[in-house]
mmCIF file of C-alpha atoms in Angstrom:
data_model
loop_
_atom_site.group_PDB
_atom_site.id
_atom_site.type_symbol
_atom_site.label_atom_id
_atom_site.label_comp_id
_atom_site.label_asym_id
_atom_site.label_seq_id
_atom_site.Cartn_x
_atom_site.Cartn_y
_atom_site.Cartn_z
ATOM 1 C CA MET A 1 -45.567 22.207 -11.030
ATOM 2 C CA LEU A 2 -43.286 19.982 -8.949
ATOM 3 C CA LYS A 3 -43.071 17.294 -11.622
ATOM 4 C CA LYS A 4 -40.652 19.129 -13.958
ATOM 5 C CA PRO A 5 -37.938 19.868 -11.365
ATOM 6 C CA LEU A 6 -38.275 16.351 -9.963
ATOM 7 C CA LYS A 7 -37.804 14.849 -13.450
ATOM 8 C CA LYS A 8 -34.731 17.022 -13.987
ATOM 9 C CA ILE A 9 -33.230 15.904 -10.673
ATOM 10 C CA ILE A 10 -33.887 12.240 -11.460
ATOM 11 C CA VAL A 11 -32.368 12.555 -14.955
ATOM 12 C CA LEU A 12 -29.342 14.368 -13.508
ATOM 13 C CA PHE A 13 -28.942 11.660 -10.869
ATOM 14 C CA ILE A 14 -29.089 8.924 -13.511
ATOM 15 C CA ILE A 15 -26.516 10.718 -15.685
ATOM 16 C CA CYS A 16 -24.188 11.111 -12.704
ATOM 17 C CA ALA A 17 -24.571 7.425 -11.796
ATOM 18 C CA ILE A 18 -23.756 6.380 -15.367
ATOM 19 C CA ALA A 19 -20.732 8.716 -15.497
ATOM 20 C CA CYS A 20 -19.412 7.394 -12.173
ATOM 21 C CA SER A 21 -19.917 3.793 -13.288
ATOM 22 C CA PHE A 22 -17.980 4.464 -16.475
ATOM 23 C CA LEU A 23 -15.154 6.230 -14.633
ATOM 24 C CA ILE A 24 -14.400 3.195 -12.460
ATOM 25 C CA SER A 25 -15.180 0.551 -15.100
ATOM 26 C CA ASP A 26 -12.644 -1.359 -17.159
ATOM 27 C CA TYR A 27 -13.866 0.538 -20.244
ATOM 28 C CA ASN A 28 -12.255 3.741 -19.002
ATOM 29 C CA PRO A 29 -9.105 4.267 -21.121
ATOM 30 C CA VAL A 30 -7.231 5.577 -18.051
ATOM 31 C CA PHE A 31 -6.945 1.980 -16.826
ATOM 32 C CA LYS A 32 -5.248 0.889 -20.065
ATOM 33 C CA ASN A 33 -2.127 2.817 -18.975
ATOM 34 C CA ASP A 34 0.889 0.448 -19.082
ATOM 35 C CA GLU A 35 1.927 1.338 -15.538
ATOM 36 C CA PHE A 36 -1.554 0.714 -14.133
ATOM 37 C CA VAL A 37 -1.773 -2.613 -15.985
ATOM 38 C CA PHE A 38 1.657 -3.582 -14.586
ATOM 39 C CA LEU A 39 0.623 -2.543 -11.058
ATOM 40 C CA SER A 40 -2.590 -4.579 -11.325
ATOM 41 C CA LYS A 41 -0.668 -7.658 -12.428
ATOM 42 C CA GLU A 42 1.821 -7.225 -9.591
ATOM 43 C CA LEU A 43 -0.998 -6.811 -7.063
ATOM 44 C CA LYS A 44 -2.670 -9.972 -8.371
ATOM 45 C CA ASN A 45 0.586 -11.895 -7.902
ATOM 46 C CA THR A 46 1.197 -10.782 -4.309
ATOM 47 C CA PRO A 47 -0.915 -13.524 -2.666
ATOM 48 C CA ASN A 48 1.657 -15.989 -4.060
ATOM 49 C CA GLU A 49 4.238 -14.564 -1.672
ATOM 50 C CA ASP A 50 4.325 -15.911 1.874
ATOM 51 C CA LEU A 51 4.346 -12.703 3.900
ATOM 52 C CA LYS A 52 1.386 -13.515 6.152
ATOM 53 C CA SER A 53 3.353 -13.347 9.411
ATOM 54 C CA ILE A 54 4.818 -9.960 8.483
ATOM 55 C CA VAL A 55 1.454 -8.617 7.308
ATOM 56 C CA ASP A 56 -0.181 -9.823 10.530
ATOM 57 C CA ILE A 57 2.399 -8.008 12.661
ATOM 58 C CA GLN A 58 2.046 -4.814 10.591
ATOM 59 C CA ASN A 59 -1.745 -4.967 10.860
ATOM 60 C CA LYS A 60 -1.522 -5.573 14.608
ATOM 61 C CA ILE A 61 0.673 -2.478 14.983
ATOM 62 C CA TYR A 62 -1.808 -0.237 13.211
ATOM 63 C CA GLN A 63 -4.913 -1.753 14.789
ATOM 64 C CA ARG A 64 -3.653 -0.589 18.158
ATOM 65 C CA SER A 65 -2.502 2.840 17.068
ATOM 66 C CA LYS A 66 -4.586 5.762 15.931
ATOM 67 C CA GLU A 67 -2.672 5.921 12.651
ATOM 68 C CA SER A 68 -4.359 4.014 9.869
ATOM 69 C CA PRO A 69 -2.335 3.890 6.650
ATOM 70 C CA CYS A 70 -4.016 3.396 3.302
ATOM 71 C CA TYR A 71 -1.860 0.789 1.606
ATOM 72 C CA CYS A 72 -3.860 0.915 -1.622
ATOM 73 C CA GLU A 73 -3.248 4.650 -1.901
ATOM 74 C CA ASP A 74 0.463 4.064 -1.334
ATOM 75 C CA ALA A 75 0.448 1.362 -4.021
ATOM 76 C CA ALA A 76 -1.132 3.835 -6.458
ATOM 77 C CA ASN A 77 1.892 6.075 -5.929
ATOM 78 C CA TYR A 78 3.916 3.544 -7.918
ATOM 79 C CA ILE A 79 2.118 4.748 -11.035
ATOM 80 C CA GLY A 80 4.257 7.493 -12.483
ATOM 81 C CA PRO A 81 5.279 9.899 -13.583
ATOM 82 C CA TYR A 82 4.367 11.951 -10.600
ATOM 83 C CA ARG A 83 2.375 14.390 -12.694
ATOM 84 C CA HIS A 84 -0.859 13.071 -11.245
ATOM 85 C CA GLY A 85 -0.403 14.671 -7.832
ATOM 86 C CA TYR A 86 -3.890 14.904 -6.390
ATOM 87 C CA SER A 87 -5.660 14.823 -9.726
ATOM 88 C CA LEU A 88 -8.831 13.070 -10.762
ATOM 89 C CA THR A 89 -6.711 10.473 -12.545
ATOM 90 C CA LYS A 90 -4.894 9.535 -9.363
ATOM 91 C CA LEU A 91 -8.195 9.405 -7.473
ATOM 92 C CA LEU A 92 -9.558 7.022 -10.115
ATOM 93 C CA TYR A 93 -6.469 4.817 -9.798
ATOM 94 C CA ILE A 94 -6.895 4.695 -6.021
ATOM 95 C CA LEU A 95 -10.616 3.891 -6.247
ATOM 96 C CA LYS A 96 -10.023 1.137 -8.801
ATOM 97 C CA ILE A 97 -7.264 -0.424 -6.708
ATOM 98 C CA LYS A 98 -9.429 -0.273 -3.564
ATOM 99 C CA LEU A 99 -12.302 -1.940 -5.414
ATOM 100 C CA GLU A 100 -10.227 -4.764 -6.868
ATOM 101 C CA PHE A 101 -7.686 -5.508 -4.141
ATOM 102 C CA THR A 102 -7.640 -5.933 -0.393
ATOM 103 C CA PRO A 103 -5.453 -3.787 1.873
ATOM 104 C CA ASP A 104 -3.370 -6.902 2.646
ATOM 105 C CA GLU A 105 -2.635 -7.422 -1.055
ATOM 106 C CA CYS A 106 -1.582 -3.786 -1.329
ATOM 107 C CA LEU A 107 0.598 -4.167 1.783
ATOM 108 C CA ASN A 108 2.207 -7.295 0.287
ATOM 109 C CA PHE A 109 2.976 -5.318 -2.864
ATOM 110 C CA LEU A 110 4.500 -2.488 -0.847
ATOM 111 C CA LEU A 111 6.592 -4.863 1.259
ATOM 112 C CA LEU A 112 7.941 -6.487 -1.894
ATOM 113 C CA ASN A 113 8.645 -3.219 -3.732
ATOM 114 C CA ASN A 114 9.516 -0.651 -1.087
ATOM 115 C CA ASN A 115 12.972 0.890 -0.876
ATOM 116 C CA TYR A 116 14.758 -0.384 2.227
ATOM 117 C CA GLY A 117 17.908 1.674 1.739
ATOM 118 C CA HIS A 118 21.351 0.756 0.432
ATOM 119 C CA GLY A 119 19.912 -0.356 -2.915
ATOM 120 C CA ASN A 120 17.589 -2.953 -1.399
ATOM 121 C CA LYS A 121 14.219 -3.212 -3.107
ATOM 122 C CA GLY A 122 11.741 -5.269 -1.171
ATOM 123 C CA ILE A 123 11.713 -6.990 2.161
ATOM 124 C CA LYS A 124 13.407 -10.126 0.805
ATOM 125 C CA GLU A 125 16.522 -8.244 -0.279
ATOM 126 C CA ALA A 126 16.505 -6.198 2.924
ATOM 127 C CA SER A 127 16.328 -9.365 5.023
ATOM 128 C CA LYS A 128 19.337 -10.814 3.256
ATOM 129 C CA PHE A 129 21.252 -7.525 3.431
ATOM 130 C CA TYR A 130 20.624 -6.627 7.079
ATOM 131 C CA PHE A 131 20.352 -10.092 8.688
ATOM 132 C CA LYS A 132 21.870 -12.505 6.132
ATOM 133 C CA LYS A 133 18.675 -14.574 6.409
ATOM 134 C CA ASP A 134 15.683 -15.471 4.292
ATOM 135 C CA ILE A 135 12.453 -13.771 5.429
ATOM 136 C CA THR A 136 11.049 -17.107 6.561
ATOM 137 C CA GLN A 137 13.915 -17.435 9.063
ATOM 138 C CA LEU A 138 13.485 -14.041 10.713
ATOM 139 C CA ASN A 139 12.425 -13.804 14.332
ATOM 140 C CA LYS A 140 9.847 -11.298 15.563
ATOM 141 C CA LYS A 141 12.444 -8.691 16.588
ATOM 142 C CA GLU A 142 14.079 -8.769 13.148
ATOM 143 C CA ILE A 143 10.692 -8.448 11.442
ATOM 144 C CA LEU A 144 9.994 -5.403 13.596
ATOM 145 C CA VAL A 145 13.315 -3.881 12.531
ATOM 146 C CA LEU A 146 12.392 -4.373 8.865
ATOM 147 C CA LEU A 147 8.946 -2.871 9.491
ATOM 148 C CA THR A 148 10.687 0.085 11.111
ATOM 149 C CA VAL A 149 12.814 0.548 7.997
ATOM 150 C CA PHE A 150 9.662 0.092 5.869
ATOM 151 C CA LYS A 151 8.074 3.055 7.633
ATOM 152 C CA ASN A 152 10.924 5.449 6.812
ATOM 153 C CA PRO A 153 14.110 4.044 5.262
ATOM 154 C CA GLY A 154 15.930 7.376 5.427
ATOM 155 C CA LEU A 155 15.346 8.005 9.109
ATOM 156 C CA TYR A 156 15.457 4.406 10.326
ATOM 157 C CA ASP A 157 18.591 3.140 8.595
ATOM 158 C CA PRO A 158 20.003 0.273 10.714
ATOM 159 C CA ILE A 159 23.550 1.086 9.602
ATOM 160 C CA ARG A 160 23.521 4.870 10.096
ATOM 161 C CA ASN A 161 21.058 5.048 12.984
ATOM 162 C CA PRO A 162 21.139 1.731 14.884
ATOM 163 C CA GLU A 163 19.994 3.298 18.150
ATOM 164 C CA GLY A 164 16.952 4.963 16.546
ATOM 165 C CA VAL A 165 15.980 1.726 14.810
ATOM 166 C CA LYS A 166 16.383 -0.216 18.044
ATOM 167 C CA ASN A 167 14.202 2.269 19.963
ATOM 168 C CA ARG A 168 11.491 2.256 17.293
ATOM 169 C CA ALA A 169 11.536 -1.563 17.073
ATOM 170 C CA ASN A 170 11.219 -1.789 20.876
ATOM 171 C CA LEU A 171 8.259 0.576 20.752
ATOM 172 C CA LEU A 172 6.595 -1.527 18.035
ATOM 173 C CA GLU A 173 7.275 -4.672 20.078
ATOM 174 C CA ARG A 174 5.431 -3.178 23.050
ATOM 175 C CA VAL A 175 2.509 -2.220 20.797
ATOM 176 C CA VAL A 176 2.330 -5.731 19.316
ATOM 177 C CA ASN A 177 2.559 -7.444 22.715
ATOM 178 C CA LYS A 178 -0.186 -5.377 24.369
#
């Protein structure tokens, strides 16, 4: 009597496991999307960039705060058009990125591709624009200013809102030095 329902549950479980495995496998045609392929290549190239000191400071900030950003989810937002919203497709992109890349690789990608205001794409351009220095020459305070702009380039614009940026950078400095 109990054998038939148990067999059905086991078969259903196996079918679900196979479906889930296919959905996150490389055989899923969703991952052949040009934008996803481009994002994957960019994420694979991020370890070549020397952003370790900046990534360490950013990680230290969020280890000590209750906020915990999901950098891989933010990286998946670079796949457009924005028709995906909170769809299954976007969820699959996020899962695939989380499986294949570390949060630090995703953070590197975001640092290199984020809008820093005034037409600056990436932390390298922002460093040259705001401080006239290469990112390797920045001191801790300047890195904190760029991380402040990274958080919200519209609100924390060093040209339009220097006092707000200074206050936020000071706050981040206290968090890092705790």
